[in-house]
Coordinates of C-alpha atoms in Angstrom, one line a residue:
M1 CA 134.7 195.3 24.6
A2 CA 134.4 197.2 21.3
D3 CA 132.1 194.5 19.8
L4 CA 129.8 194.7 22.9
T5 CA 129.5 198.5 22.7
A6 CA 128.6 198.2 19.1
E7 CA 126.0 195.5 19.9
I8 CA 124.4 197.7 22.6
L9 CA 124.2 200.7 20.2
G10 CA 122.8 198.4 17.5
A11 CA 120.1 197.0 19.9
L12 CA 119.0 200.6 20.7
S13 CA 118.7 201.6 17.1
N14 CA 115.1 200.4 16.8
K15 CA 114.2 200.7 20.5
N16 CA 114.1 203.4 23.2
S17 CA 115.4 201.0 25.8
V18 CA 116.7 197.5 26.3
L19 CA 117.2 195.1 29.2
S20 CA 120.6 193.6 29.2
A21 CA 119.4 190.2 30.7
E22 CA 117.1 189.8 27.6
E23 CA 119.4 191.2 24.9
F24 CA 122.7 189.7 26.1
P25 CA 121.7 186.7 28.4
S26 CA 125.0 184.9 27.8
I27 CA 127.3 187.8 28.7
Q28 CA 128.4 188.3 32.3
S29 CA 127.0 191.4 34.0
L30 CA 130.5 192.6 34.7
H31 CA 131.4 192.9 31.0
V32 CA 128.0 194.5 30.3
K33 CA 128.6 197.2 33.0
S34 CA 132.1 197.9 31.6
A35 CA 130.6 198.5 28.2
V36 CA 127.7 200.7 29.3
D37 CA 130.0 202.7 31.5
R38 CA 132.2 203.4 28.5
L39 CA 129.2 204.5 26.5
A40 CA 127.6 206.5 29.4
S41 CA 130.9 208.5 29.9
R42 CA 130.4 209.8 26.3
G43 CA 126.7 210.6 26.8
M44 CA 125.7 207.9 24.3
V45 CA 123.5 206.0 26.7
V46 CA 122.1 206.2 30.2
Y47 CA 121.3 203.2 32.3
E48 CA 120.0 202.1 35.7
T49 CA 121.0 199.0 37.6
I50 CA 118.4 196.4 38.4
D51 CA 119.1 193.8 41.2
R52 CA 116.8 190.9 41.4
E53 CA 116.7 187.2 42.5
E54 CA 115.9 184.6 39.9
A55 CA 114.8 181.0 40.5
I56 CA 117.0 178.4 38.9
L57 CA 116.0 174.8 38.4
T58 CA 118.2 172.1 39.8
R59 CA 119.2 169.1 37.7
E60 CA 116.4 167.0 39.2
A61 CA 113.9 169.8 38.5
K62 CA 115.0 170.1 34.8
G63 CA 114.3 166.4 34.4
I64 CA 110.8 166.9 36.0
A65 CA 110.1 169.8 33.6
A66 CA 111.0 167.7 30.6
E67 CA 109.5 164.3 31.6
G68 CA 107.0 164.9 34.3
S69 CA 107.0 164.7 38.1
H70 CA 107.8 161.5 40.1
E71 CA 104.2 161.1 41.2
A72 CA 103.0 161.6 37.6
K73 CA 105.3 158.8 36.4
V74 CA 104.0 156.5 39.1
F75 CA 100.4 157.3 38.1
E76 CA 101.1 156.6 34.5
A77 CA 102.7 153.3 35.2
V78 CA 99.8 152.2 37.3
R79 CA 97.2 153.4 34.7
Q80 CA 98.9 151.5 32.0
S81 CA 98.9 148.3 34.0
V82 CA 95.7 146.5 33.2
A83 CA 95.9 143.8 35.8
G84 CA 97.2 146.0 38.6
L85 CA 100.8 146.6 39.7
N86 CA 102.9 145.3 42.5
I87 CA 104.8 148.1 44.4
A88 CA 108.0 146.1 44.2
D89 CA 107.8 146.4 40.4
L90 CA 107.7 150.2 40.4
P91 CA 111.5 150.8 40.4
G92 CA 111.9 148.8 37.3
L93 CA 109.3 150.8 35.5
V94 CA 109.9 154.4 36.6
G95 CA 113.3 154.3 38.3
K96 CA 114.3 154.0 41.9
E97 CA 114.2 157.8 42.7
S98 CA 110.7 158.2 41.1
A99 CA 109.4 155.1 42.8
K100 CA 110.7 156.2 46.2
V101 CA 109.4 159.8 46.0
G102 CA 106.5 159.5 43.7
Q103 CA 104.4 156.7 45.2
G104 CA 103.9 158.5 48.5
K105 CA 102.8 161.7 46.8
A106 CA 100.6 159.8 44.4
F107 CA 98.8 158.0 47.3
K108 CA 98.5 161.3 49.2
E109 CA 96.9 163.1 46.2
G110 CA 94.5 160.1 45.7
W111 CA 95.8 159.4 42.2
I112 CA 96.4 155.7 43.1
K113 CA 94.9 153.5 45.8
K114 CA 95.5 150.0 47.1
D115 CA 93.1 147.4 45.9
K116 CA 91.0 150.2 44.3
E117 CA 90.9 152.1 41.2
G118 CA 92.3 155.6 41.4
T119 CA 91.4 158.7 39.3
D120 CA 91.4 158.5 35.5
S121 CA 93.3 161.7 34.9
I122 CA 95.6 164.1 36.7
S123 CA 97.1 167.5 36.5
D124 CA 100.8 167.5 37.0
T125 CA 101.0 170.7 39.0
T126 CA 104.7 170.3 40.0
R127 CA 105.8 170.0 36.3
D128 CA 103.6 173.0 35.4
Q129 CA 105.1 175.1 38.2
L130 CA 108.7 174.2 37.1
V131 CA 108.0 174.9 33.5
T132 CA 106.7 178.4 34.4
I133 CA 109.9 179.0 36.5
Q134 CA 112.1 177.7 33.7
N135 CA 110.6 180.2 31.2
D136 CA 110.1 183.2 33.5
R137 CA 112.8 182.6 36.1
T138 CA 110.2 183.3 38.8
H139 CA 106.6 182.3 39.8
P140 CA 103.7 184.7 40.7
D141 CA 103.0 182.7 43.9
A142 CA 105.9 183.2 46.4
R143 CA 104.6 180.2 48.4
V144 CA 105.3 177.9 45.4
I145 CA 108.9 179.1 45.3
A146 CA 109.3 178.5 49.0
D147 CA 107.9 175.0 48.7
L148 CA 110.1 174.0 45.7
R149 CA 113.2 175.4 47.6
K150 CA 112.4 173.1 50.5
R151 CA 112.1 170.2 48.1
K152 CA 115.5 171.2 46.7
L153 CA 114.1 171.6 43.2
V154 CA 114.8 175.3 43.0
T155 CA 117.7 177.6 44.1
M156 CA 117.8 181.3 44.2
Q157 CA 120.4 183.3 42.3
K158 CA 121.1 187.0 42.5
V159 CA 121.2 188.6 39.0
I160 CA 122.3 192.1 38.1
A161 CA 120.8 193.5 34.9
F162 CA 120.8 197.0 33.3
R163 CA 118.0 199.0 31.8
I164 CA 119.8 200.8 29.0
K165 CA 118.3 203.9 27.2
K166 CA 119.5 206.3 24.5
G167 CA 121.6 209.2 25.7
P168 CA 121.7 212.8 24.5
R169 CA 124.7 212.0 22.2
Y170 CA 123.5 208.6 21.0
S171 CA 124.9 207.4 17.7
K172 CA 124.7 204.0 16.1
D173 CA 128.4 204.2 15.4
F174 CA 131.0 204.2 18.2
V175 CA 133.8 206.6 17.5
K176 CA 137.0 206.1 19.5
E177 CA 138.0 209.2 21.3
E178 CA 141.6 210.1 21.9
T179 CA 142.9 210.3 25.5
D180 CA 146.3 211.8 24.9
L181 CA 147.5 214.8 22.9
T182 CA 150.8 213.6 21.3
A183 CA 153.7 215.5 19.8
D184 CA 152.9 214.0 16.4
M185 CA 149.4 215.4 16.5
L186 CA 150.7 218.8 17.2
A187 CA 153.3 218.6 14.5
N188 CA 151.0 217.5 11.7
G189 CA 147.9 219.3 12.9
S190 CA 145.8 216.1 13.1
W191 CA 144.6 217.1 16.5
K192 CA 142.2 219.5 15.0
D193 CA 140.1 216.7 13.5
R194 CA 140.4 214.2 16.3
P195 CA 137.6 213.7 18.9
F196 CA 139.1 213.9 22.4
K197 CA 137.7 212.2 25.5
P198 CA 136.5 214.9 28.0
Y199 CA 138.1 215.0 31.5
N200 CA 135.9 213.4 34.2
F201 CA 136.5 215.6 37.2
K202 CA 134.1 213.5 39.3
A203 CA 136.1 210.3 38.9
Q204 CA 137.6 209.0 42.1
G205 CA 141.3 208.5 42.3
A206 CA 143.0 205.2 43.2
L207 CA 143.5 204.7 46.9
A208 CA 147.1 205.3 48.0
P209 CA 148.6 202.6 50.1
S210 CA 149.0 203.8 53.7
G211 CA 149.2 202.6 57.2
A212 CA 146.2 202.3 59.5
L213 CA 145.7 202.3 63.3
H214 CA 144.1 199.3 64.8
P215 CA 140.7 200.0 66.4
L216 CA 142.2 199.1 69.8
N217 CA 144.9 201.7 69.3
K218 CA 142.2 204.3 68.5
V219 CA 140.1 203.6 71.6
R220 CA 143.3 203.4 73.7
H221 CA 144.3 206.9 72.5
E222 CA 140.9 208.2 73.6
F223 CA 141.3 206.6 77.0
R224 CA 144.8 208.2 77.4
Q225 CA 143.4 211.6 76.5
I226 CA 140.7 211.2 79.2
F227 CA 143.3 210.2 81.8
F228 CA 145.6 213.1 80.9
E229 CA 142.7 215.6 81.0
M230 CA 142.0 214.4 84.6
G231 CA 145.6 214.9 85.7
F232 CA 146.9 211.3 85.6
E233 CA 150.4 210.1 85.0
E234 CA 151.0 207.1 82.8
M235 CA 152.8 204.2 84.5
P236 CA 155.5 202.3 82.6
T237 CA 154.2 198.8 81.6
N238 CA 157.1 197.2 79.8
R239 CA 157.2 194.0 81.8
F240 CA 154.9 191.1 80.7
V241 CA 156.7 188.7 82.9
E242 CA 156.4 189.2 86.7
T243 CA 157.1 187.3 89.9
G244 CA 154.4 185.8 92.0
F245 CA 155.4 188.3 94.6
W246 CA 154.6 191.4 92.6
N247 CA 151.6 189.9 90.8
F248 CA 149.9 188.3 93.8
D249 CA 151.6 188.5 97.2
A250 CA 152.2 192.2 97.3
L251 CA 148.4 192.6 96.6
F252 CA 147.5 190.4 99.6
V253 CA 146.4 187.6 97.4
P254 CA 146.9 184.3 99.4
Q255 CA 149.2 181.7 97.9
Q256 CA 146.3 179.2 97.9
H257 CA 144.0 181.5 95.9
P258 CA 142.4 179.8 92.8
A259 CA 143.7 182.6 90.6
R260 CA 147.2 181.2 91.1
D261 CA 146.3 177.7 89.8
L262 CA 147.7 176.5 86.5
Q263 CA 144.3 176.5 84.9
D264 CA 144.1 180.3 85.4
T265 CA 147.7 181.5 85.1
F266 CA 150.6 181.0 82.7
Y267 CA 153.8 180.1 84.5
I268 CA 157.3 180.4 83.1
S269 CA 159.3 177.2 83.2
D270 CA 162.8 178.6 82.5
P271 CA 164.1 180.1 84.7
P272 CA 162.2 178.3 87.4
E273 CA 162.3 181.3 89.8
A274 CA 163.5 184.9 90.1
D275 CA 165.4 186.9 92.6
K276 CA 163.7 188.5 95.6
P277 CA 162.6 192.1 95.0
R278 CA 165.5 194.5 94.4
P279 CA 166.4 197.7 92.6
D280 CA 166.8 197.3 88.9
P281 CA 170.4 197.5 87.5
P282 CA 171.3 200.7 85.6
S283 CA 170.2 200.6 82.0
S284 CA 171.4 202.5 79.0
D285 CA 167.8 202.7 77.8
S286 CA 166.3 206.0 78.5
T287 CA 162.9 204.4 79.3
K288 CA 162.4 204.3 83.0
T289 CA 161.5 200.8 84.3
P290 CA 158.7 200.3 86.8
H291 CA 161.1 199.3 89.6
D292 CA 163.1 202.5 89.3
P293 CA 161.8 204.9 92.0
A294 CA 163.4 208.0 90.6
P295 CA 166.2 208.6 88.1
P296 CA 169.1 208.3 88.3
S297 CA 169.1 206.2 91.5
T298 CA 166.7 205.0 94.2
T299 CA 167.6 207.8 96.6
T300 CA 165.9 211.2 97.0
T301 CA 167.5 214.0 99.0
S302 CA 166.6 217.5 100.1
S303 CA 168.4 220.3 102.0
T304 CA 166.3 219.8 105.1
Q305 CA 165.6 216.0 105.2
P306 CA 167.9 213.0 105.3
S307 CA 168.0 210.8 102.2
K308 CA 165.4 208.0 101.9
T309 CA 166.0 204.6 100.2
L310 CA 163.6 201.9 99.3
D311 CA 164.3 198.8 101.5
Y312 CA 163.2 195.9 99.3
D313 CA 164.2 193.2 101.9
A314 CA 162.1 194.9 104.6
Y315 CA 159.2 195.3 102.2
Y316 CA 159.4 191.6 101.2
N317 CA 159.5 190.5 104.9
S318 CA 156.6 192.8 105.8
V319 CA 154.4 191.2 103.0
K320 CA 155.5 187.8 104.1
R321 CA 154.6 188.5 107.8
V322 CA 151.2 190.0 107.0
H323 CA 150.3 186.8 105.0
A324 CA 151.7 184.3 107.5
S325 CA 150.8 185.8 111.0
G326 CA 149.1 189.1 110.4
D327 CA 150.2 192.7 111.1
Y328 CA 149.1 196.3 111.0
G329 CA 145.9 195.4 112.8
S330 CA 145.1 192.4 110.6
T331 CA 145.1 188.7 111.5
G332 CA 146.4 187.8 108.0
Y333 CA 145.8 184.5 106.4
R334 CA 147.7 182.4 108.9
Y335 CA 149.5 179.9 106.6
P336 CA 153.1 179.1 105.9
F337 CA 154.3 181.6 103.3
K338 CA 156.5 179.9 100.7
D339 CA 159.3 181.8 99.1
S340 CA 159.3 179.4 96.2
E341 CA 155.8 180.3 95.3
A342 CA 156.5 184.1 95.6
L343 CA 159.4 183.9 93.3
R344 CA 157.8 181.9 90.5
L345 CA 157.7 183.7 87.2
V346 CA 154.3 184.3 85.6
L347 CA 152.9 186.2 82.6
R348 CA 151.2 189.0 84.4
T349 CA 147.5 188.5 85.0
H350 CA 146.7 192.2 85.5
T351 CA 148.4 195.5 85.4
T352 CA 147.8 196.0 89.1
A353 CA 151.3 194.6 89.6
I354 CA 152.5 197.9 88.0
S355 CA 150.3 199.9 90.4
T356 CA 152.0 198.1 93.3
Y357 CA 155.4 199.2 92.0
M358 CA 154.3 202.8 91.8
L359 CA 152.7 202.9 95.2
H360 CA 155.8 201.3 96.7
K361 CA 157.9 204.1 95.2
L362 CA 155.3 206.6 96.5
S363 CA 156.2 205.6 100.0
L364 CA 159.5 207.6 99.6
D365 CA 157.4 210.8 99.5
P366 CA 153.8 210.1 100.4
R367 CA 151.6 212.7 98.5
P368 CA 148.5 212.8 96.4
A369 CA 149.1 211.0 93.1
R370 CA 147.1 209.8 90.1
Y371 CA 148.4 206.9 87.9
F372 CA 147.0 205.0 85.0
S373 CA 148.1 202.2 82.7
I374 CA 146.8 200.5 79.5
D375 CA 148.6 197.4 78.4
R376 CA 148.3 193.6 77.7
V377 CA 147.7 191.0 80.3
F378 CA 147.5 187.2 80.1
R379 CA 145.1 184.6 81.6
N380 CA 144.6 180.9 80.9
E381 CA 141.1 181.4 79.6
T382 CA 139.0 179.2 77.3
V383 CA 138.9 181.1 74.0
D384 CA 135.4 181.9 72.8
A385 CA 133.5 184.9 71.2
T386 CA 134.1 187.1 74.3
H387 CA 137.3 185.7 75.9
L388 CA 140.9 185.5 74.8
A389 CA 144.0 184.2 76.6
E390 CA 145.4 187.7 76.3
F391 CA 143.7 191.1 76.3
H392 CA 144.3 194.7 77.3
Q393 CA 143.5 196.1 80.8
V394 CA 142.7 199.8 81.5
E395 CA 143.6 200.6 85.1
G396 CA 143.5 203.8 87.2
V397 CA 144.8 204.5 90.7
I398 CA 144.3 207.6 92.9
A399 CA 146.2 208.0 96.2
D400 CA 145.3 210.7 98.7
F401 CA 144.6 211.2 102.4
C402 CA 141.2 210.5 104.0
L403 CA 139.5 209.3 100.8
T404 CA 136.0 207.7 101.2
L405 CA 133.9 205.3 99.3
G406 CA 131.5 208.1 98.4
G407 CA 134.4 209.9 96.7
L408 CA 135.1 206.7 94.7
I409 CA 131.5 206.5 93.4
G410 CA 131.5 210.2 92.5
F411 CA 134.8 209.9 90.6
M412 CA 133.6 206.8 88.7
E413 CA 130.5 208.7 87.6
E414 CA 132.7 211.6 86.4
F415 CA 135.2 209.2 84.7
F416 CA 132.6 207.2 82.8
A417 CA 130.6 210.3 81.8
K418 CA 133.6 211.3 79.7
M419 CA 133.1 208.0 77.8
G420 CA 129.4 208.8 77.3
V421 CA 128.2 206.4 80.0
R422 CA 125.9 207.9 82.6
G423 CA 123.5 206.7 85.3
L424 CA 125.9 204.0 86.7
R425 CA 124.9 201.3 89.1
F426 CA 127.2 199.8 91.7
K427 CA 127.1 196.3 93.2
P428 CA 129.1 195.1 96.2
A429 CA 131.8 192.6 95.2
Y430 CA 134.8 190.8 96.6
N431 CA 138.5 191.3 95.6
P432 CA 141.4 190.0 97.7
Y433 CA 143.2 193.3 97.7
T434 CA 140.3 195.9 97.9
E435 CA 137.8 196.4 100.6
P436 CA 135.2 197.7 100.0
S437 CA 134.9 196.5 96.4
M438 CA 132.3 197.3 93.8
E439 CA 131.3 196.1 90.3
I440 CA 130.3 198.9 88.0
F441 CA 127.3 198.6 85.6
G442 CA 126.2 200.8 82.8
W443 CA 123.1 200.8 80.6
H444 CA 123.8 199.5 77.1
A445 CA 121.2 201.0 74.7
G446 CA 122.0 198.6 71.9
L447 CA 121.5 195.5 74.1
A448 CA 118.8 197.1 76.1
K449 CA 120.2 195.8 79.4
W450 CA 122.7 196.6 82.2
V451 CA 126.2 195.4 81.5
E452 CA 129.3 195.2 83.7
I453 CA 131.8 197.8 82.5
G454 CA 134.4 197.7 85.3
N455 CA 135.5 196.7 88.8
S456 CA 136.7 199.0 91.5
G457 CA 137.5 199.3 95.2
M458 CA 139.8 200.8 97.9
F459 CA 143.1 199.0 98.4
R460 CA 143.4 197.2 101.8
P461 CA 145.7 198.3 104.6
E462 CA 147.4 194.9 104.4
M463 CA 148.6 195.9 100.9
L464 CA 149.4 199.6 101.5
E465 CA 151.0 199.7 105.0
P466 CA 153.8 197.1 104.3
M467 CA 155.0 199.5 101.6
G468 CA 155.5 202.2 104.3
L469 CA 152.6 204.4 103.3
P470 CA 150.9 206.4 106.1
R471 CA 147.9 204.8 107.7
D472 CA 145.6 207.7 106.8
M473 CA 146.5 207.5 103.1
R474 CA 143.8 205.8 101.0
V475 CA 144.0 204.5 97.4
Y476 CA 141.2 204.1 94.9
G477 CA 141.7 201.4 92.2
W478 CA 139.6 200.5 89.2
G479 CA 139.9 198.7 86.0
L480 CA 138.1 197.6 82.8
S481 CA 139.1 195.8 79.6
L482 CA 140.0 197.8 76.4
E483 CA 138.3 195.2 74.1
R484 CA 134.8 195.5 75.4
P485 CA 134.3 199.3 74.7
T486 CA 136.0 198.8 71.3
M487 CA 133.7 195.9 70.4
I488 CA 130.7 198.1 71.3
K489 CA 132.0 201.1 69.4
Y490 CA 132.7 199.1 66.2
G491 CA 129.9 196.6 66.4
V492 CA 132.2 193.6 66.7
R493 CA 130.4 190.5 68.1
N494 CA 133.4 188.1 68.2
I495 CA 136.5 189.3 70.0
R496 CA 138.6 187.0 67.7
E497 CA 137.7 189.3 64.9
L498 CA 139.3 192.2 66.8
L499 CA 142.5 190.6 68.1
G500 CA 144.4 187.6 66.8
H501 CA 145.1 185.9 63.5
K502 CA 141.5 186.1 62.3
V503 CA 141.5 189.9 62.1
D504 CA 140.4 191.2 58.7
L505 CA 143.1 193.7 57.5
G506 CA 140.5 195.4 55.3
F507 CA 138.5 196.2 58.5
V508 CA 141.6 197.6 60.1
E509 CA 142.3 199.8 57.1
T510 CA 138.7 201.1 56.6
N511 CA 137.4 201.5 60.2
A512 CA 136.3 204.9 61.2
A513 CA 137.9 207.1 63.8
V514 CA 136.4 206.8 67.2
R515 CA 135.4 209.7 69.5
L516 CA 134.3 208.8 73.0
E517 CA 131.7 211.2 74.2
K518 CA 133.0 214.0 76.4
D519 CA 131.3 216.6 78.6

């Protein structure tokens, strides 16, 4: 380092400025920068960084620059042959590669001809171009560089150079400055004659190691704040494994529905099936589980009303009956309902199973309520840039009396406006457990097109009335993924870069805070 700083100062002794690539071509730019930074911090030099691309000859191109192009070699071999030359003899005279490549170009240029004499002299343009590039590391005609790159004779290499000039405190001799004031200096007084390095108050400190929130957690926090602002209560979502009853049957999804096939759902093999719906056993954990209607027991009492208890057997039989033969004004699906299918264990495919728990508990005291959940769900999807076998679902539920479809549309516009999405479009859709159902579309300015941002609907009576909810109580439900808005906010194109083993920890540590637009 000291030798290089001395060389830089010596190179500037007779010049006002030097270019590092010319003065020190064999020294790596990293070492040059370290040396000039050291000199610049003392005011001895000033410099500017120059980034440029240089053309570098390949091994084949270096041979052409030294000995001539393939076509020139073929021409010379033919010219020196007095009695003519057989094409089969070329490889022995100029080599296989030159014969293979050169004869075609020599014929194309008209330098040689079959059964005729060609030209007497040629200009080896390819060699001249390569010699120019070898000397100057570039060529004045960009089309020449492009052509030679296609022929794999030239590669481009990024080069960092520095234009170095004398600074206000330039000196040919480099004087080492002290960085520490020691006790010995104070004792013997030598500090008076020593040059000290000045403090650099603009220097950036080293980054302290710290934790970082994942982008999904940041966007999830913003969603939670929106829900809380709008008066929602968060549902407990601590069960990844559900029974087919809670995940499908209670939502009026028929047992023959394609979503219940193995190619769409992950089933648990051990144990093979679960118990029928029942209250959860008491737990020492203070976290309330989804099945618990109200702590500390499943009973609510008042001074004027008799106690109410959730009857899980009656609820199970009501769901079974509405599937098999119909009830509550519905004809049902009319198929033999299988207990074995209802009790199979699955990795939950949506958090709507949690919403079903909460609505079933609400039947103890039917009243207006707002619930939401944000958690992981699992589906047997083909993994690609936009799909994973596990992702996060954002879901909201509103229960009240005499709700209408127009109210759902109005609420969706208000909800998504808090995310900065306005001017929604709604498209009729089909869901087994909502009727009517709507897909929600929003305008994506970056993609310049309408994209689906959610699904919504009003839960069917076949789902709500078996729970014991009043007939005039209506329930809105809607959902969207957490990954899609996160990908849009952070400009991520491949979902595997956001969730999974391919996530870049540097991206997680340096990503900016997110702030969804609010009214």
